Amino acid sequence: MAVIIVILVTIMVFSAMRLLPGDPLEIFIGQSAGMGQMTEDVKEQLRHEYGLDKSPVIQYFDWIGGVLRGDLGRSITYRDSVGTLMAERFPITLHIGLVAFVLGNIIGIAMGIIAALRRGSWMDSLVTMLSYIGISIPVFWLGFLLMYVFGFHLKWLPISGYVSPFDDFWLSTKHIIMPVICIMITGLAVIARQTRSSVLEVSQQDYVRTAWSKGLPERAVVAKHILKNSLIPVVTLLGIGIGIIFGGSVLVEQVFAIPGIGRLLVTSVFQQDYVVVQSGVLVISFIVIMSNLIVDISYAWLDPRIRYG
Amino acid sequence: MTNNPNKVTFYESPPRISEWRRFWRVFLQRKLVIIGLMILLILVITAIFAPWLASYDPYRGDPYDALAQPSAKHLLGTDIQGRDTLSRLIYGARMVFIVGFVTTGFAATVGVTLGIIAGYYKGITNMIIMRIMDALMGFPMIILALMLAAILGGGIQNVIIALSVAMIPGYARILHGLTLSIKENDYILAQEAMGSSGRRIMFTHILPNSLPVMIVLITLQLGTLILAEAGLSFLGVGIKPPGAAWGAMVADGYKYLTTNPVLSFAPGFAIMLVVFAFNLVGDGLRDALDPRLRGLL
């Protein structure tokens, strides 16, 4: 099933990029200074070089064939292979995204559990309020706020750019603190809300009452009976979290001038560098679809009612 | 565990009070819902009476008064073209409503129809519709909308189209699941036995029965939508200047973050407030309309 979806995605991306107004080659020529007086012959040659003279169907299969062999095509603007461009940028997005994913889920689950177990307390109200803010705040605006406070005023953190953790671990960590907060905030809030309501629901089950009445200590009831059961629905959200991270990276990398995949996509959309956009979007949606597939499988595996059902 | 599990009372059947009365009681009981409704009310009033509320022209500024700090004359200062920030914010509220309601109208109509059709007719129809929806959902929403907006070009109507397409799969997926469960009811079986057409069953039985879920979904999706629209405006593919889109105002104000932070803080805060209000009201509606909570709340 996932295969069909991925094929549909490739067709959609491909046809979407062909519908972009204007000839990608003309735009490229227009952008490069000094190439304005290019002769028709040279244009024809370039067109041939990028395969733009063939029919769209053939172009599609050329592209897919290339992708399957690991060749993502050549960027018109950068005059470099998309594979190379992605290889430079992908680790950056992945670094920030993974840190945000892990931290966001851990903090979100912890906040949700605390809120549910201390229902009605000030901690519950705080978590509820924070998660409302988390799902309502525009991430790029949060970026500006953080930048203003921690960058301009307190001067604790660098306001933009990226340094690889292999070059300078501490500087790199300082660079990614603000982007990580921005990217994880939505997912964190969603996870905290889901965890809270699912812990509350499980706490009312008969088997939890039984656990209490047979005199188990709170720790055992919470860890063995409540948490184990209430975290199953939370797992479904992990797949959505991957999508949120890539979506967020588009905005956040723009805010903090991080040379990652999100920024590459945005620039390429504006430069109508369709080869980069179609391959970049394909890679991202492939990852999102695969992580949803993994989540579906692990969901069935984690929930005995489905496993034996 | 301070929560006493014995506190829950179970009724044999729900107490016999009018559904409407119960709805309003549960819905308006919450302080947060009231806050949300009030924010939305203020926003509606602002959008409707924008020309009377704004003291300056939002599109034309006084170049000699550019980048003014907040003062009695300009409560939130002015931007690089000398346009009054508060007046632009007030007119921006209209943009939020136009984009919000038109997009939701489109996306909900198409998404709900596709979802119900896919859920009602199993087999190949279901398969085709839902796989396309799955594929659309494989794109993070902002990336899908960015791609579409780039294809169509900026401008308010293209932003609406791009966002609508990006929102359709969410509606379709939920309505698909809902239709599958509503279809199991005996009254649908009775209709089928009486020989009602598929179209009649879908639109006079399944659709009204899914209304409560739809209302909640639409309210919560409005929040998501406004965030996505702001994101697009921020990236520069949204509403074209000189239109006063809040997201674009945040992006424009960024250049003067060190000197005039209010230029970017005020519109961002407005976006957050509106999305926050839609989320509060949506959650309130969900609890008030959830039949499983009948008798408990």
PDB file of N, CA and C in Angstrom, chain B residues 95-180:
ATOM      1  N   MET B  95      -8.553  40.000   6.344  1.00  0.00           N
ATOM      2  CA  MET B  95      -7.847  38.999   5.558  1.00  0.00           C
ATOM      3  C   MET B  95      -7.994  37.630   6.217  1.00  0.00           C
ATOM      4  N   VAL B  96      -7.827  37.604   7.540  1.00  0.00           N
ATOM      5  CA  VAL B  96      -7.927  36.346   8.281  1.00  0.00           C
ATOM      6  C   VAL B  96      -9.292  35.719   8.042  1.00  0.00           C
ATOM      7  N   PHE B  97     -10.351  36.553   8.088  1.00  0.00           N
ATOM      8  CA  PHE B  97     -11.693  36.010   7.924  1.00  0.00           C
ATOM      9  C   PHE B  97     -11.957  35.556   6.511  1.00  0.00           C
ATOM     10  N   ILE B  98     -11.540  36.383   5.548  1.00  0.00           N
ATOM     11  CA  ILE B  98     -11.796  36.006   4.154  1.00  0.00           C
ATOM     12  C   ILE B  98     -11.094  34.686   3.852  1.00  0.00           C
ATOM     13  N   VAL B  99      -9.786  34.657   4.123  1.00  0.00           N
ATOM     14  CA  VAL B  99      -9.035  33.436   3.820  1.00  0.00           C
ATOM     15  C   VAL B  99      -9.569  32.271   4.643  1.00  0.00           C
ATOM     16  N   GLY B 100      -9.802  32.508   5.928  1.00  0.00           N
ATOM     17  CA  GLY B 100     -10.250  31.432   6.815  1.00  0.00           C
ATOM     18  C   GLY B 100     -11.559  30.818   6.363  1.00  0.00           C
ATOM     19  N   PHE B 101     -12.566  31.652   6.140  1.00  0.00           N
ATOM     20  CA  PHE B 101     -13.879  31.086   5.868  1.00  0.00           C
ATOM     21  C   PHE B 101     -14.011  30.563   4.445  1.00  0.00           C
ATOM     22  N   VAL B 102     -13.467  31.277   3.474  1.00  0.00           N
ATOM     23  CA  VAL B 102     -13.577  30.785   2.101  1.00  0.00           C
ATOM     24  C   VAL B 102     -12.825  29.466   1.953  1.00  0.00           C
ATOM     25  N   THR B 103     -11.593  29.414   2.497  1.00  0.00           N
ATOM     26  CA  THR B 103     -10.804  28.188   2.383  1.00  0.00           C
ATOM     27  C   THR B 103     -11.495  27.034   3.075  1.00  0.00           C
ATOM     28  N   THR B 104     -11.968  27.279   4.295  1.00  0.00           N
ATOM     29  CA  THR B 104     -12.636  26.210   5.019  1.00  0.00           C
ATOM     30  C   THR B 104     -13.882  25.757   4.273  1.00  0.00           C
ATOM     31  N   GLY B 105     -14.609  26.717   3.690  1.00  0.00           N
ATOM     32  CA  GLY B 105     -15.787  26.357   2.919  1.00  0.00           C
ATOM     33  C   GLY B 105     -15.445  25.398   1.792  1.00  0.00           C
ATOM     34  N   PHE B 106     -14.447  25.755   1.018  1.00  0.00           N
ATOM     35  CA  PHE B 106     -14.004  24.896  -0.090  1.00  0.00           C
ATOM     36  C   PHE B 106     -13.537  23.538   0.414  1.00  0.00           C
ATOM     37  N   ALA B 107     -12.564  23.584   1.328  1.00  0.00           N
ATOM     38  CA  ALA B 107     -11.900  22.352   1.764  1.00  0.00           C
ATOM     39  C   ALA B 107     -12.899  21.426   2.440  1.00  0.00           C
ATOM     40  N   ALA B 108     -13.779  21.973   3.279  1.00  0.00           N
ATOM     41  CA  ALA B 108     -14.722  21.122   3.993  1.00  0.00           C
ATOM     42  C   ALA B 108     -15.721  20.505   3.021  1.00  0.00           C
ATOM     43  N   THR B 109     -16.233  21.306   2.079  1.00  0.00           N
ATOM     44  CA  THR B 109     -17.216  20.766   1.137  1.00  0.00           C
ATOM     45  C   THR B 109     -16.615  19.598   0.346  1.00  0.00           C
ATOM     46  N   VAL B 110     -15.457  19.850  -0.252  1.00  0.00           N
ATOM     47  CA  VAL B 110     -14.848  18.802  -1.075  1.00  0.00           C
ATOM     48  C   VAL B 110     -14.413  17.621  -0.204  1.00  0.00           C
ATOM     49  N   GLY B 111     -13.735  17.909   0.899  1.00  0.00           N
ATOM     50  CA  GLY B 111     -13.204  16.849   1.760  1.00  0.00           C
ATOM     51  C   GLY B 111     -14.305  15.984   2.336  1.00  0.00           C
ATOM     52  N   VAL B 112     -15.370  16.625   2.828  1.00  0.00           N
ATOM     53  CA  VAL B 112     -16.468  15.877   3.437  1.00  0.00           C
ATOM     54  C   VAL B 112     -17.159  15.009   2.389  1.00  0.00           C
ATOM     55  N   THR B 113     -17.418  15.586   1.203  1.00  0.00           N
ATOM     56  CA  THR B 113     -18.068  14.808   0.151  1.00  0.00           C
ATOM     57  C   THR B 113     -17.222  13.590  -0.221  1.00  0.00           C
ATOM     58  N   LEU B 114     -15.935  13.814  -0.444  1.00  0.00           N
ATOM     59  CA  LEU B 114     -15.059  12.703  -0.822  1.00  0.00           C
ATOM     60  C   LEU B 114     -15.009  11.655   0.289  1.00  0.00           C
ATOM     61  N   GLY B 115     -14.922  12.111   1.529  1.00  0.00           N
ATOM     62  CA  GLY B 115     -14.828  11.185   2.657  1.00  0.00           C
ATOM     63  C   GLY B 115     -16.071  10.323   2.775  1.00  0.00           C
ATOM     64  N   ILE B 116     -17.251  10.957   2.646  1.00  0.00           N
ATOM     65  CA  ILE B 116     -18.496  10.195   2.779  1.00  0.00           C
ATOM     66  C   ILE B 116     -18.639   9.209   1.623  1.00  0.00           C
ATOM     67  N   ILE B 117     -18.335   9.676   0.401  1.00  0.00           N
ATOM     68  CA  ILE B 117     -18.441   8.773  -0.757  1.00  0.00           C
ATOM     69  C   ILE B 117     -17.509   7.579  -0.590  1.00  0.00           C
ATOM     70  N   ALA B 118     -16.267   7.867  -0.181  1.00  0.00           N
ATOM     71  CA  ALA B 118     -15.286   6.784  -0.024  1.00  0.00           C
ATOM     72  C   ALA B 118     -15.730   5.827   1.074  1.00  0.00           C
ATOM     73  N   GLY B 119     -16.317   6.344   2.123  1.00  0.00           N
ATOM     74  CA  GLY B 119     -16.722   5.482   3.220  1.00  0.00           C
ATOM     75  C   GLY B 119     -17.964   4.677   2.881  1.00  0.00           C
ATOM     76  N   TYR B 120     -18.854   5.273   2.086  1.00  0.00           N
ATOM     77  CA  TYR B 120     -20.118   4.593   1.802  1.00  0.00           C
ATOM     78  C   TYR B 120     -19.943   3.510   0.743  1.00  0.00           C
ATOM     79  N   TYR B 121     -19.293   3.873  -0.372  1.00  0.00           N
ATOM     80  CA  TYR B 121     -19.028   2.869  -1.390  1.00  0.00           C
ATOM     81  C   TYR B 121     -17.666   2.282  -1.103  1.00  0.00           C
ATOM     82  N   LYS B 122     -17.642   1.045  -0.677  1.00  0.00           N
ATOM     83  CA  LYS B 122     -16.326   0.432  -0.464  1.00  0.00           C
ATOM     84  C   LYS B 122     -15.716   0.128  -1.830  1.00  0.00           C
ATOM     85  N   GLY B 123     -14.687  -0.692  -1.844  1.00  0.00           N
ATOM     86  CA  GLY B 123     -14.139  -1.149  -3.113  1.00  0.00           C
ATOM     87  C   GLY B 123     -13.310  -0.101  -3.823  1.00  0.00           C
ATOM     88  N   ILE B 124     -13.444  -0.062  -5.141  1.00  0.00           N
ATOM     89  CA  ILE B 124     -12.505   0.691  -5.962  1.00  0.00           C
ATOM     90  C   ILE B 124     -12.617   2.196  -5.723  1.00  0.00           C
ATOM     91  N   THR B 125     -13.849   2.702  -5.521  1.00  0.00           N
ATOM     92  CA  THR B 125     -14.027   4.148  -5.297  1.00  0.00           C
ATOM     93  C   THR B 125     -13.272   4.569  -4.040  1.00  0.00           C
ATOM     94  N   ASN B 126     -13.526   3.807  -2.972  1.00  0.00           N
ATOM     95  CA  ASN B 126     -12.864   4.049  -1.704  1.00  0.00           C
ATOM     96  C   ASN B 126     -11.356   4.031  -1.873  1.00  0.00           C
ATOM     97  N   MET B 127     -10.918   2.987  -2.564  1.00  0.00           N
ATOM     98  CA  MET B 127      -9.490   2.780  -2.780  1.00  0.00           C
ATOM     99  C   MET B 127      -8.860   3.985  -3.497  1.00  0.00           C
ATOM    100  N   ILE B 128      -9.475   4.425  -4.605  1.00  0.00           N
ATOM    101  CA  ILE B 128      -8.903   5.529  -5.366  1.00  0.00           C
ATOM    102  C   ILE B 128      -8.880   6.808  -4.534  1.00  0.00           C
ATOM    103  N   ILE B 129     -10.036   7.160  -3.950  1.00  0.00           N
ATOM    104  CA  ILE B 129     -10.103   8.423  -3.205  1.00  0.00           C
ATOM    105  C   ILE B 129      -9.126   8.417  -2.032  1.00  0.00           C
ATOM    106  N   MET B 130      -9.169   7.354  -1.242  1.00  0.00           N
ATOM    107  CA  MET B 130      -8.372   7.387  -0.020  1.00  0.00           C
ATOM    108  C   MET B 130      -6.862   7.294  -0.293  1.00  0.00           C
ATOM    109  N   ARG B 131      -6.469   6.603  -1.362  1.00  0.00           N
ATOM    110  CA  ARG B 131      -5.031   6.545  -1.645  1.00  0.00           C
ATOM    111  C   ARG B 131      -4.528   7.925  -2.085  1.00  0.00           C
ATOM    112  N   ILE B 132      -5.364   8.632  -2.863  1.00  0.00           N
ATOM    113  CA  ILE B 132      -4.958   9.981  -3.266  1.00  0.00           C
ATOM    114  C   ILE B 132      -4.840  10.881  -2.030  1.00  0.00           C
ATOM    115  N   MET B 133      -5.789  10.725  -1.111  1.00  0.00           N
ATOM    116  CA  MET B 133      -5.739  11.519   0.117  1.00  0.00           C
ATOM    117  C   MET B 133      -4.486  11.174   0.936  1.00  0.00           C
ATOM    118  N   ASP B 134      -4.185   9.860   1.002  1.00  0.00           N
ATOM    119  CA  ASP B 134      -2.983   9.441   1.732  1.00  0.00           C
ATOM    120  C   ASP B 134      -1.742  10.076   1.125  1.00  0.00           C
ATOM    121  N   ALA B 135      -1.717  10.091  -0.227  1.00  0.00           N
ATOM    122  CA  ALA B 135      -0.551  10.664  -0.897  1.00  0.00           C
ATOM    123  C   ALA B 135      -0.441  12.149  -0.583  1.00  0.00           C
ATOM    124  N   LEU B 136      -1.593  12.846  -0.592  1.00  0.00           N
ATOM    125  CA  LEU B 136      -1.552  14.282  -0.269  1.00  0.00           C
ATOM    126  C   LEU B 136      -1.083  14.490   1.161  1.00  0.00           C
ATOM    127  N   MET B 137      -1.468  13.549   2.041  1.00  0.00           N
ATOM    128  CA  MET B 137      -1.069  13.703   3.429  1.00  0.00           C
ATOM    129  C   MET B 137       0.407  13.381   3.653  1.00  0.00           C
ATOM    130  N   GLY B 138       1.018  12.763   2.645  1.00  0.00           N
ATOM    131  CA  GLY B 138       2.440  12.465   2.759  1.00  0.00           C
ATOM    132  C   GLY B 138       3.291  13.723   2.697  1.00  0.00           C
ATOM    133  N   PHE B 139       2.721  14.794   2.172  1.00  0.00           N
ATOM    134  CA  PHE B 139       3.457  16.068   2.162  1.00  0.00           C
ATOM    135  C   PHE B 139       3.146  16.805   3.447  1.00  0.00           C
ATOM    136  N   PRO B 140       4.162  17.315   4.125  1.00  0.00           N
ATOM    137  CA  PRO B 140       3.838  18.232   5.212  1.00  0.00           C
ATOM    138  C   PRO B 140       3.027  19.390   4.634  1.00  0.00           C
ATOM    139  N   MET B 141       1.963  19.812   5.356  1.00  0.00           N
ATOM    140  CA  MET B 141       1.000  20.736   4.785  1.00  0.00           C
ATOM    141  C   MET B 141       1.624  22.003   4.222  1.00  0.00           C
ATOM    142  N   ILE B 142       2.575  22.572   4.960  1.00  0.00           N
ATOM    143  CA  ILE B 142       3.134  23.852   4.530  1.00  0.00           C
ATOM    144  C   ILE B 142       3.913  23.672   3.224  1.00  0.00           C
ATOM    145  N   ILE B 143       4.542  22.490   3.055  1.00  0.00           N
ATOM    146  CA  ILE B 143       5.307  22.241   1.828  1.00  0.00           C
ATOM    147  C   ILE B 143       4.361  22.099   0.637  1.00  0.00           C
ATOM    148  N   LEU B 144       3.257  21.373   0.859  1.00  0.00           N
ATOM    149  CA  LEU B 144       2.260  21.220  -0.199  1.00  0.00           C
ATOM    150  C   LEU B 144       1.700  22.584  -0.608  1.00  0.00           C
ATOM    151  N   ALA B 145       1.342  23.386   0.414  1.00  0.00           N
ATOM    152  CA  ALA B 145       0.757  24.697   0.116  1.00  0.00           C
ATOM    153  C   ALA B 145       1.781  25.604  -0.567  1.00  0.00           C
ATOM    154  N   LEU B 146       3.045  25.501  -0.135  1.00  0.00           N
ATOM    155  CA  LEU B 146       4.105  26.308  -0.737  1.00  0.00           C
ATOM    156  C   LEU B 146       4.266  25.971  -2.209  1.00  0.00           C
ATOM    157  N   MET B 147       4.266  24.650  -2.499  1.00  0.00           N
ATOM    158  CA  MET B 147       4.416  24.206  -3.876  1.00  0.00           C
ATOM    159  C   MET B 147       3.262  24.717  -4.740  1.00  0.00           C
ATOM    160  N   LEU B 148       2.037  24.537  -4.204  1.00  0.00           N
ATOM    161  CA  LEU B 148       0.864  24.965  -4.965  1.00  0.00           C
ATOM    162  C   LEU B 148       0.850  26.474  -5.157  1.00  0.00           C
ATOM    163  N   ALA B 149       1.178  27.206  -4.098  1.00  0.00           N
ATOM    164  CA  ALA B 149       1.160  28.657  -4.209  1.00  0.00           C
ATOM    165  C   ALA B 149       2.203  29.122  -5.220  1.00  0.00           C
ATOM    166  N   ALA B 150       3.330  28.406  -5.284  1.00  0.00           N
ATOM    167  CA  ALA B 150       4.361  28.777  -6.247  1.00  0.00           C
ATOM    168  C   ALA B 150       3.880  28.535  -7.671  1.00  0.00           C
ATOM    169  N   ILE B 151       3.134  27.423  -7.843  1.00  0.00           N
ATOM    170  CA  ILE B 151       2.621  27.115  -9.170  1.00  0.00           C
ATOM    171  C   ILE B 151       1.596  28.157  -9.602  1.00  0.00           C
ATOM    172  N   LEU B 152       0.691  28.484  -8.669  1.00  0.00           N
ATOM    173  CA  LEU B 152      -0.399  29.382  -9.019  1.00  0.00           C
ATOM    174  C   LEU B 152       0.017  30.839  -8.990  1.00  0.00           C
ATOM    175  N   GLY B 153       1.081  31.134  -8.264  1.00  0.00           N
ATOM    176  CA  GLY B 153       1.467  32.529  -8.079  1.00  0.00           C
ATOM    177  C   GLY B 153       0.748  33.080  -6.866  1.00  0.00           C
ATOM    178  N   GLY B 154       1.250  34.199  -6.325  1.00  0.00           N
ATOM    179  CA  GLY B 154       0.658  34.735  -5.096  1.00  0.00           C
ATOM    180  C   GLY B 154      -0.746  35.254  -5.310  1.00  0.00           C
ATOM    181  N   GLY B 155      -1.177  36.132  -4.432  1.00  0.00           N
ATOM    182  CA  GLY B 155      -2.524  36.679  -4.564  1.00  0.00           C
ATOM    183  C   GLY B 155      -3.496  35.907  -3.714  1.00  0.00           C
ATOM    184  N   ILE B 156      -4.522  36.617  -3.257  1.00  0.00           N
ATOM    185  CA  ILE B 156      -5.403  36.031  -2.252  1.00  0.00           C
ATOM    186  C   ILE B 156      -6.160  34.810  -2.762  1.00  0.00           C
ATOM    187  N   GLN B 157      -6.629  34.845  -4.040  1.00  0.00           N
ATOM    188  CA  GLN B 157      -7.424  33.698  -4.476  1.00  0.00           C
ATOM    189  C   GLN B 157      -6.561  32.454  -4.641  1.00  0.00           C
ATOM    190  N   ASN B 158      -5.288  32.641  -5.043  1.00  0.00           N
ATOM    191  CA  ASN B 158      -4.416  31.481  -5.201  1.00  0.00           C
ATOM    192  C   ASN B 158      -3.994  30.904  -3.862  1.00  0.00           C
ATOM    193  N   VAL B 159      -3.822  31.779  -2.885  1.00  0.00           N
ATOM    194  CA  VAL B 159      -3.529  31.291  -1.542  1.00  0.00           C
ATOM    195  C   VAL B 159      -4.696  30.446  -1.046  1.00  0.00           C
ATOM    196  N   ILE B 160      -5.911  30.916  -1.331  1.00  0.00           N
ATOM    197  CA  ILE B 160      -7.098  30.172  -0.903  1.00  0.00           C
ATOM    198  C   ILE B 160      -7.139  28.801  -1.573  1.00  0.00           C
ATOM    199  N   ILE B 161      -6.848  28.765  -2.881  1.00  0.00           N
ATOM    200  CA  ILE B 161      -6.872  27.473  -3.578  1.00  0.00           C
ATOM    201  C   ILE B 161      -5.797  26.547  -3.005  1.00  0.00           C
ATOM    202  N   ALA B 162      -4.582  27.068  -2.840  1.00  0.00           N
ATOM    203  CA  ALA B 162      -3.473  26.238  -2.358  1.00  0.00           C
ATOM    204  C   ALA B 162      -3.796  25.666  -0.982  1.00  0.00           C
ATOM    205  N   LEU B 163      -4.281  26.512  -0.087  1.00  0.00           N
ATOM    206  CA  LEU B 163      -4.578  26.046   1.265  1.00  0.00           C
ATOM    207  C   LEU B 163      -5.754  25.072   1.256  1.00  0.00           C
ATOM    208  N   SER B 164      -6.762  25.332   0.397  1.00  0.00           N
ATOM    209  CA  SER B 164      -7.910  24.419   0.345  1.00  0.00           C
ATOM    210  C   SER B 164      -7.449  23.013  -0.010  1.00  0.00           C
ATOM    211  N   VAL B 165      -6.646  22.919  -1.081  1.00  0.00           N
ATOM    212  CA  VAL B 165      -6.188  21.598  -1.500  1.00  0.00           C
ATOM    213  C   VAL B 165      -5.400  20.938  -0.367  1.00  0.00           C
ATOM    214  N   ALA B 166      -4.592  21.734   0.328  1.00  0.00           N
ATOM    215  CA  ALA B 166      -3.785  21.166   1.407  1.00  0.00           C
ATOM    216  C   ALA B 166      -4.648  20.707   2.576  1.00  0.00           C
ATOM    217  N   MET B 167      -5.837  21.311   2.739  1.00  0.00           N
ATOM    218  CA  MET B 167      -6.674  20.946   3.880  1.00  0.00           C
ATOM    219  C   MET B 167      -7.651  19.810   3.568  1.00  0.00           C
ATOM    220  N   ILE B 168      -7.920  19.567   2.276  1.00  0.00           N
ATOM    221  CA  ILE B 168      -8.936  18.561   1.926  1.00  0.00           C
ATOM    222  C   ILE B 168      -8.689  17.184   2.558  1.00  0.00           C
ATOM    223  N   PRO B 169      -7.464  16.631   2.469  1.00  0.00           N
ATOM    224  CA  PRO B 169      -7.299  15.261   2.968  1.00  0.00           C
ATOM    225  C   PRO B 169      -7.642  15.107   4.452  1.00  0.00           C
ATOM    226  N   GLY B 170      -7.422  16.135   5.251  1.00  0.00           N
ATOM    227  CA  GLY B 170      -7.753  16.042   6.673  1.00  0.00           C
ATOM    228  C   GLY B 170      -9.234  15.795   6.866  1.00  0.00           C
ATOM    229  N   TYR B 171     -10.068  16.556   6.146  1.00  0.00           N
ATOM    230  CA  TYR B 171     -11.517  16.376   6.259  1.00  0.00           C
ATOM    231  C   TYR B 171     -11.922  15.008   5.715  1.00  0.00           C
ATOM    232  N   ALA B 172     -11.371  14.655   4.550  1.00  0.00           N
ATOM    233  CA  ALA B 172     -11.768  13.403   3.912  1.00  0.00           C
ATOM    234  C   ALA B 172     -11.465  12.212   4.815  1.00  0.00           C
ATOM    235  N   ARG B 173     -10.302  12.231   5.433  1.00  0.00           N
ATOM    236  CA  ARG B 173      -9.908  11.076   6.231  1.00  0.00           C
ATOM    237  C   ARG B 173     -10.838  10.894   7.435  1.00  0.00           C
ATOM    238  N   ILE B 174     -11.118  11.983   8.141  1.00  0.00           N
ATOM    239  CA  ILE B 174     -11.980  11.880   9.324  1.00  0.00           C
ATOM    240  C   ILE B 174     -13.388  11.457   8.933  1.00  0.00           C
ATOM    241  N   LEU B 175     -13.932  12.080   7.870  1.00  0.00           N
ATOM    242  CA  LEU B 175     -15.297  11.753   7.457  1.00  0.00           C
ATOM    243  C   LEU B 175     -15.395  10.325   6.931  1.00  0.00           C
ATOM    244  N   HIS B 176     -14.312   9.846   6.343  1.00  0.00           N
ATOM    245  CA  HIS B 176     -14.284   8.469   5.857  1.00  0.00           C
ATOM    246  C   HIS B 176     -14.456   7.514   7.032  1.00  0.00           C
ATOM    247  N   GLY B 177     -13.672   7.717   8.071  1.00  0.00           N
ATOM    248  CA  GLY B 177     -13.771   6.866   9.258  1.00  0.00           C
ATOM    249  C   GLY B 177     -15.139   6.960   9.905  1.00  0.00           C
ATOM    250  N   LEU B 178     -15.642   8.183   9.965  1.00  0.00           N
ATOM    251  CA  LEU B 178     -16.933   8.420  10.607  1.00  0.00           C
ATOM    252  C   LEU B 178     -18.063   7.727   9.833  1.00  0.00           C
ATOM    253  N   THR B 179     -18.002   7.840   8.499  1.00  0.00           N
ATOM    254  CA  THR B 179     -19.027   7.206   7.667  1.00  0.00           C
ATOM    255  C   THR B 179     -19.035   5.701   7.883  1.00  0.00           C
ATOM    256  N   LEU B 180     -17.842   5.121   7.960  1.00  0.00           N
ATOM    257  CA  LEU B 180     -17.759   3.684   8.169  1.00  0.00           C
ATOM    258  C   LEU B 180     -18.493   3.284   9.441  1.00  0.00           C
TER     259      LEU B 180
END
